[in-house]
JSON list of C-alpha atoms in Angstrom, two decimals:
[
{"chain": "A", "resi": 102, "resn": "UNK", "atom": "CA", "xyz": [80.42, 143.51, 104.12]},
{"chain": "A", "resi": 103, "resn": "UNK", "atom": "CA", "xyz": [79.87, 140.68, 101.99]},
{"chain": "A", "resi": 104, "resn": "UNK", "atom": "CA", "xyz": [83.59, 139.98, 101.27]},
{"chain": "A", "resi": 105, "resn": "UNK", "atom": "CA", "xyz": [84.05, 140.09, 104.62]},
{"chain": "A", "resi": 106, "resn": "UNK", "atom": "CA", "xyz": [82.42, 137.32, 105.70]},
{"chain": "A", "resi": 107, "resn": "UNK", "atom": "CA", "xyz": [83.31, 134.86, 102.81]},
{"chain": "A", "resi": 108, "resn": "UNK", "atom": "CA", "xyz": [86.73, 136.10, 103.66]},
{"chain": "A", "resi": 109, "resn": "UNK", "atom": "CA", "xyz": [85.55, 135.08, 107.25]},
{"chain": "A", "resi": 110, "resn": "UNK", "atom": "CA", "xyz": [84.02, 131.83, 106.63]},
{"chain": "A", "resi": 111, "resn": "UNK", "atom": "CA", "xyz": [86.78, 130.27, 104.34]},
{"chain": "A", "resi": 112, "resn": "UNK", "atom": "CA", "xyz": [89.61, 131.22, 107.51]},
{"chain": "A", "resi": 113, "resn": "UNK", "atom": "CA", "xyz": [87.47, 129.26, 109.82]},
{"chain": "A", "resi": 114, "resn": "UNK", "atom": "CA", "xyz": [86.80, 126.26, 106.95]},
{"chain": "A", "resi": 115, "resn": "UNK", "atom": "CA", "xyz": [90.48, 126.10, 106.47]},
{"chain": "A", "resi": 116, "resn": "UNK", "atom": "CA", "xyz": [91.44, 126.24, 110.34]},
{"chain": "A", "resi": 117, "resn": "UNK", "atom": "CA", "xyz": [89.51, 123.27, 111.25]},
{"chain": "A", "resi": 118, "resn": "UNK", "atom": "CA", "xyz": [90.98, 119.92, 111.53]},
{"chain": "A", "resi": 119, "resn": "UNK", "atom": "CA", "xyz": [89.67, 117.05, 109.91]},
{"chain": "A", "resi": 120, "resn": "UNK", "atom": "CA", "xyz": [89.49, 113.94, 111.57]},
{"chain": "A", "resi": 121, "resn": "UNK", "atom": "CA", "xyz": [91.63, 111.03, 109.68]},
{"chain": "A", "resi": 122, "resn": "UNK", "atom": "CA", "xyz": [88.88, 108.46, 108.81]},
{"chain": "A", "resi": 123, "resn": "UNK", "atom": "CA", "xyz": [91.34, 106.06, 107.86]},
{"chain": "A", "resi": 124, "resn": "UNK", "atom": "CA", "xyz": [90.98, 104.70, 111.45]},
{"chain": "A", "resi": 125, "resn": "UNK", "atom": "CA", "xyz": [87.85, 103.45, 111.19]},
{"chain": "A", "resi": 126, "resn": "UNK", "atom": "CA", "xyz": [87.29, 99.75, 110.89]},
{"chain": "A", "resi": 127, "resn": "UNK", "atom": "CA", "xyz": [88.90, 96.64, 112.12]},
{"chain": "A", "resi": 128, "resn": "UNK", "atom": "CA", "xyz": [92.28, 95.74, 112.73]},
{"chain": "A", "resi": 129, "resn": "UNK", "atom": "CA", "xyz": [94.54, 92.74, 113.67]},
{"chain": "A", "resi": 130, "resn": "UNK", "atom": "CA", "xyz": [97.28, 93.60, 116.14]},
{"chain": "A", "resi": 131, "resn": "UNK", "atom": "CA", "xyz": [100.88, 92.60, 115.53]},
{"chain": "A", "resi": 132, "resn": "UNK", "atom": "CA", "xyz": [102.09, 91.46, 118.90]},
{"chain": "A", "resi": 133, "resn": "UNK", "atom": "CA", "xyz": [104.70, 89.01, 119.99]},
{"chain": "A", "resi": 134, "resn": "UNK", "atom": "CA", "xyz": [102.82, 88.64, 123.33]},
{"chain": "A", "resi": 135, "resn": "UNK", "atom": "CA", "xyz": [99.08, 87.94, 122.26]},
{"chain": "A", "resi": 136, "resn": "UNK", "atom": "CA", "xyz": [96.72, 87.97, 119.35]},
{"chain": "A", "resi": 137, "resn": "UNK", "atom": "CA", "xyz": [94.27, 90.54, 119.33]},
{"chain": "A", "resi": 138, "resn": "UNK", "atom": "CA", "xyz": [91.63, 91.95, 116.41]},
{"chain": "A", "resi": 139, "resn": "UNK", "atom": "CA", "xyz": [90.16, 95.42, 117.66]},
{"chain": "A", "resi": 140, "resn": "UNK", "atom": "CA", "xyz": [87.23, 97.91, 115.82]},
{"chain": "A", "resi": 141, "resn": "UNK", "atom": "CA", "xyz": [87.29, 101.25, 115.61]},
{"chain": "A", "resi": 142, "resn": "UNK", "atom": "CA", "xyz": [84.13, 103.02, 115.05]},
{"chain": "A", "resi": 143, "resn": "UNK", "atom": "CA", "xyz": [81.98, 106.21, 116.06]},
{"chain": "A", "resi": 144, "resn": "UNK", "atom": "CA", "xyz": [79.46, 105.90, 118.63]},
{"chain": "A", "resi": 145, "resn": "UNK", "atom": "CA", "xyz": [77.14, 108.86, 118.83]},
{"chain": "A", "resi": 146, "resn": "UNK", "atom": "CA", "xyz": [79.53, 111.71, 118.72]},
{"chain": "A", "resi": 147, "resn": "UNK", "atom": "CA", "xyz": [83.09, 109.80, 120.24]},
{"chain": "A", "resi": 148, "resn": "UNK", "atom": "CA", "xyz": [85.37, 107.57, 118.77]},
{"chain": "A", "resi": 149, "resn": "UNK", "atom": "CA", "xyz": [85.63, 104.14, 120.54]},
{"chain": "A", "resi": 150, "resn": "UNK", "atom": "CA", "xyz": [88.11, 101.35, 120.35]},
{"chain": "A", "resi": 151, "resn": "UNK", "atom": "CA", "xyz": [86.31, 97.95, 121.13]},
{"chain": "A", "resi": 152, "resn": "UNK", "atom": "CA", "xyz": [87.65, 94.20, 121.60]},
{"chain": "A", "resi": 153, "resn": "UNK", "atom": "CA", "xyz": [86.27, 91.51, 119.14]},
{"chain": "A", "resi": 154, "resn": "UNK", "atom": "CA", "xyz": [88.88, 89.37, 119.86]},
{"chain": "A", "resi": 155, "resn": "UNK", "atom": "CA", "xyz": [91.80, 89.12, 122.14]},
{"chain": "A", "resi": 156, "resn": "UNK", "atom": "CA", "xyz": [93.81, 85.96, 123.68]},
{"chain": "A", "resi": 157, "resn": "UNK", "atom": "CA", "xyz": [97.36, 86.43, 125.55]},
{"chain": "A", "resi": 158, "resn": "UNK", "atom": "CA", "xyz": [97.32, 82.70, 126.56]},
{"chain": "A", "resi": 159, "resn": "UNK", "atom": "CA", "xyz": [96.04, 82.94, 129.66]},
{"chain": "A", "resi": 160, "resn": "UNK", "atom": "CA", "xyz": [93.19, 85.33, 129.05]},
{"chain": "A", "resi": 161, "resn": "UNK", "atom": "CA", "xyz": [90.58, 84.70, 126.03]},
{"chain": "A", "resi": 162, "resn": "UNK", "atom": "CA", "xyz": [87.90, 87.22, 125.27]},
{"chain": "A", "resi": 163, "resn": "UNK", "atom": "CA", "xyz": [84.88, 87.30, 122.82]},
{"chain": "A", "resi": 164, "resn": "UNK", "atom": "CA", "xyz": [82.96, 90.44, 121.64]},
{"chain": "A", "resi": 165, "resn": "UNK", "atom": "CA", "xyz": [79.95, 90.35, 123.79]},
{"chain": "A", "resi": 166, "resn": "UNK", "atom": "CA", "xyz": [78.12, 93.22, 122.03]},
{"chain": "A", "resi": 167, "resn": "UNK", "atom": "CA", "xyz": [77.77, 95.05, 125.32]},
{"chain": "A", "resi": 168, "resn": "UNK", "atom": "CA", "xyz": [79.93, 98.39, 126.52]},
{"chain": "A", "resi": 169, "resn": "UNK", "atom": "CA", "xyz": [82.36, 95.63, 128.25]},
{"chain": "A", "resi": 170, "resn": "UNK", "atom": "CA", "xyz": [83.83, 95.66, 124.61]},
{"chain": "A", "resi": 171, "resn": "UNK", "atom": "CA", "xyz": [85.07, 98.96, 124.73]},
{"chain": "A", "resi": 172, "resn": "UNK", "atom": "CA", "xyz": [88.68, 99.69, 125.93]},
{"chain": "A", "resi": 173, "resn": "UNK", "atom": "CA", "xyz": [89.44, 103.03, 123.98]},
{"chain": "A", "resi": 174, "resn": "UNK", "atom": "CA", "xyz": [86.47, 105.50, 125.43]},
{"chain": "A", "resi": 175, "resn": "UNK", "atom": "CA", "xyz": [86.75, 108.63, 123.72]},
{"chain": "A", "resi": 176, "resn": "UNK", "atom": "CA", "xyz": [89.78, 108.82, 120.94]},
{"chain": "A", "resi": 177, "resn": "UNK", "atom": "CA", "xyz": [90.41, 112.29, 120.18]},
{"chain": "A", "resi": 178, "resn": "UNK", "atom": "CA", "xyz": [92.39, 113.84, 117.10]},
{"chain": "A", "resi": 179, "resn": "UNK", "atom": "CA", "xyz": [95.17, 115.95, 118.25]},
{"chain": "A", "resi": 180, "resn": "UNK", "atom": "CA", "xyz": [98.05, 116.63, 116.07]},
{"chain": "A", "resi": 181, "resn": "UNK", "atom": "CA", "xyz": [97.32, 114.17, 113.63]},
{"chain": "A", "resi": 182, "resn": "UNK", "atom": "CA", "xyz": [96.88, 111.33, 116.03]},
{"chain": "A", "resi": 183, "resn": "UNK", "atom": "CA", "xyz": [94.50, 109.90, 117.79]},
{"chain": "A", "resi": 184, "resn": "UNK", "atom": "CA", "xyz": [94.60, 110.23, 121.38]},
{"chain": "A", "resi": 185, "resn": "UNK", "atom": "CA", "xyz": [93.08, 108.32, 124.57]},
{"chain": "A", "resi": 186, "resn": "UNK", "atom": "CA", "xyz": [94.02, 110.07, 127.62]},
{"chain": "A", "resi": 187, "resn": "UNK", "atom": "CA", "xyz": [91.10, 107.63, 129.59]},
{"chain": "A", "resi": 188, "resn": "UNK", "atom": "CA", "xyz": [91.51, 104.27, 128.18]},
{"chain": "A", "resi": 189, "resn": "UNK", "atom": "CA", "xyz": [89.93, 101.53, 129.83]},
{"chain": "A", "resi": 190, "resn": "UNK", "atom": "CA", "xyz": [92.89, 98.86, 130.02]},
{"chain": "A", "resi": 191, "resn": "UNK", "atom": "CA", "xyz": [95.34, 101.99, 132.05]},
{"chain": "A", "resi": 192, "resn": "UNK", "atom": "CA", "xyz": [92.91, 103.72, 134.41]},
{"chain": "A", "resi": 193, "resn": "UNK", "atom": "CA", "xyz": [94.83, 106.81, 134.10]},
{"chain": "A", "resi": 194, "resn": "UNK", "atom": "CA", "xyz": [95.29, 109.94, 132.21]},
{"chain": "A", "resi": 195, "resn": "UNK", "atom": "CA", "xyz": [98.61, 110.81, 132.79]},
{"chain": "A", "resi": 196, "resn": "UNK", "atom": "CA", "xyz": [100.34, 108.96, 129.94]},
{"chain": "A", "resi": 197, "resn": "UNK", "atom": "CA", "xyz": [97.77, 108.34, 127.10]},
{"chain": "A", "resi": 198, "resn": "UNK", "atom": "CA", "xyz": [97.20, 105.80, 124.28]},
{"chain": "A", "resi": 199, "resn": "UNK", "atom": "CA", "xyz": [98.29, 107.32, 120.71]},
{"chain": "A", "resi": 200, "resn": "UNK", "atom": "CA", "xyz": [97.57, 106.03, 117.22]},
{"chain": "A", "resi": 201, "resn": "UNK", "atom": "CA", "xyz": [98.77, 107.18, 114.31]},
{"chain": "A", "resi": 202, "resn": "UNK", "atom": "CA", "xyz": [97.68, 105.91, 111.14]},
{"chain": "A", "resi": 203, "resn": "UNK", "atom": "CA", "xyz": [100.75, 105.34, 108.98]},
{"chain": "A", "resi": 204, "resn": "UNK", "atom": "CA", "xyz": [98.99, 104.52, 105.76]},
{"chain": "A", "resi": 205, "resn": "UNK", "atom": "CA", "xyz": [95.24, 103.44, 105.07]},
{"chain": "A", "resi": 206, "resn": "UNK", "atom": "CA", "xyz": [95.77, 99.77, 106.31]},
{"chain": "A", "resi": 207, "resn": "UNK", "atom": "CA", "xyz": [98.63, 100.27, 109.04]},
{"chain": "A", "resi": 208, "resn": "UNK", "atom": "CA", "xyz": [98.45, 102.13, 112.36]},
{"chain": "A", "resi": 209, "resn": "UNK", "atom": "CA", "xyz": [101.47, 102.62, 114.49]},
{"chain": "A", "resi": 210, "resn": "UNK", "atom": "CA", "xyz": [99.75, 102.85, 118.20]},
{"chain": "A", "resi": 211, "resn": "UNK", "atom": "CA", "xyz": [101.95, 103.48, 121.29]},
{"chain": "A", "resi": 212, "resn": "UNK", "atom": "CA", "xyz": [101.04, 102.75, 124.77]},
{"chain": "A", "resi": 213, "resn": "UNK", "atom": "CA", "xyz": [102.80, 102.67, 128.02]},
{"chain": "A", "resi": 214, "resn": "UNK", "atom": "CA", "xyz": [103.88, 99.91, 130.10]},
{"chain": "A", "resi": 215, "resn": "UNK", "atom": "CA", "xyz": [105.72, 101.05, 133.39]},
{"chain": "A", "resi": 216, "resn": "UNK", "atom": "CA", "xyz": [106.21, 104.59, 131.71]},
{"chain": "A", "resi": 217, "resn": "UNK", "atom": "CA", "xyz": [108.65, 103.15, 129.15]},
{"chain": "A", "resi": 218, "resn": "UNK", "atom": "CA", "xyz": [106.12, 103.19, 125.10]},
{"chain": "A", "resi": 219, "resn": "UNK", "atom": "CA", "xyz": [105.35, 100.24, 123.76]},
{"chain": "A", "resi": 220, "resn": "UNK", "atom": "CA", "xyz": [104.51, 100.48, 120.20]},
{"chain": "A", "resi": 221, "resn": "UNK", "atom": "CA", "xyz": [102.29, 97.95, 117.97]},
{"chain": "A", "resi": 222, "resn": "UNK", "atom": "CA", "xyz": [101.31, 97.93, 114.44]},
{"chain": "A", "resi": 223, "resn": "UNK", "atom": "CA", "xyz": [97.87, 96.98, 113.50]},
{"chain": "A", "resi": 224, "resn": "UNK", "atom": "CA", "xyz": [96.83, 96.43, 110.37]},
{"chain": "A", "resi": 225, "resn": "UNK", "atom": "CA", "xyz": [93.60, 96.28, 108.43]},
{"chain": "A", "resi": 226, "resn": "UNK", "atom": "CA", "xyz": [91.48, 93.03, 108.77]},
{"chain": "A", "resi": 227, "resn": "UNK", "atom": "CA", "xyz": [90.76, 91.80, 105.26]},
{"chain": "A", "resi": 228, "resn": "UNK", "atom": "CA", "xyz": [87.72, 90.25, 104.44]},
{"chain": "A", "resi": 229, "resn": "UNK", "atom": "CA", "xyz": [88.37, 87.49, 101.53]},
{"chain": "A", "resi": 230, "resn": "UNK", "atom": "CA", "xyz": [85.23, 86.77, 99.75]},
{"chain": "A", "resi": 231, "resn": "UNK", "atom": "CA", "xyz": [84.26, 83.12, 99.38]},
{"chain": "A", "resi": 232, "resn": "UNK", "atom": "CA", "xyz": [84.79, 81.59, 96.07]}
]
């Protein structure tokens, strides 16, 4: 009975996904058509994207340390990407935000514009330590 359930327990260890936490952190967006820096953390038990910074020329927001920050609502993993079937910039669920990290410091995220993907790289925000 014994080997049974070790034999039990390491099939459901081994079938469970782990989440990439290379996400995690912040990240400057490469974008021809504004300048963004965005932070991706856990809140409580979901993933959230939030704005720190973001400025398209006509439009400049601030991180206001409210929920008005947060445009990703509930990333999930799926596949290994990320997934936002709610975000808060599309109002819909029908074509969803993916991310997919790429390598620690670079994540290749795809959204949709008019149903025809869009796809920016973000990369890792490095903090240079003063002198």
């Amino acid at each position: 009975m014994k080997k049974i359930l070790m034999v039990f327990s390491v099939l459901i260890f081994s079938c469970t996904t782990k989440i990439d936490d290379r996400i995690f952190g912040e990240w400057n967006v490469q974008s021809n058509f504004y300048r963004a820096t965005y932070k991706i953390e856990k809140q409580s038990s979901k993933i959230v994207g939030k704005v720190l910074y973001y400025n398209d020329d006509t439009t400049v927001l601030h991180e206001t340390g409210t929920d008005k920050d947060i445009f990703l609502k509930n990333l999930k993993f799926k596949e290994n990407k990320f997934v936002d079937a709610i975000s808060g910039a599309t109002k819909t669920n029908k074509e969803a935000i993916t991310i997919e990290v790429k390598h620690k410091d670079t994540l290749k995220v795809t959204s949709y514009v008019m149903h025809k993907p869009s796809i920016e790289i973000w990369t890792r925000k490095t903090i240079t330590k003063p002198q």
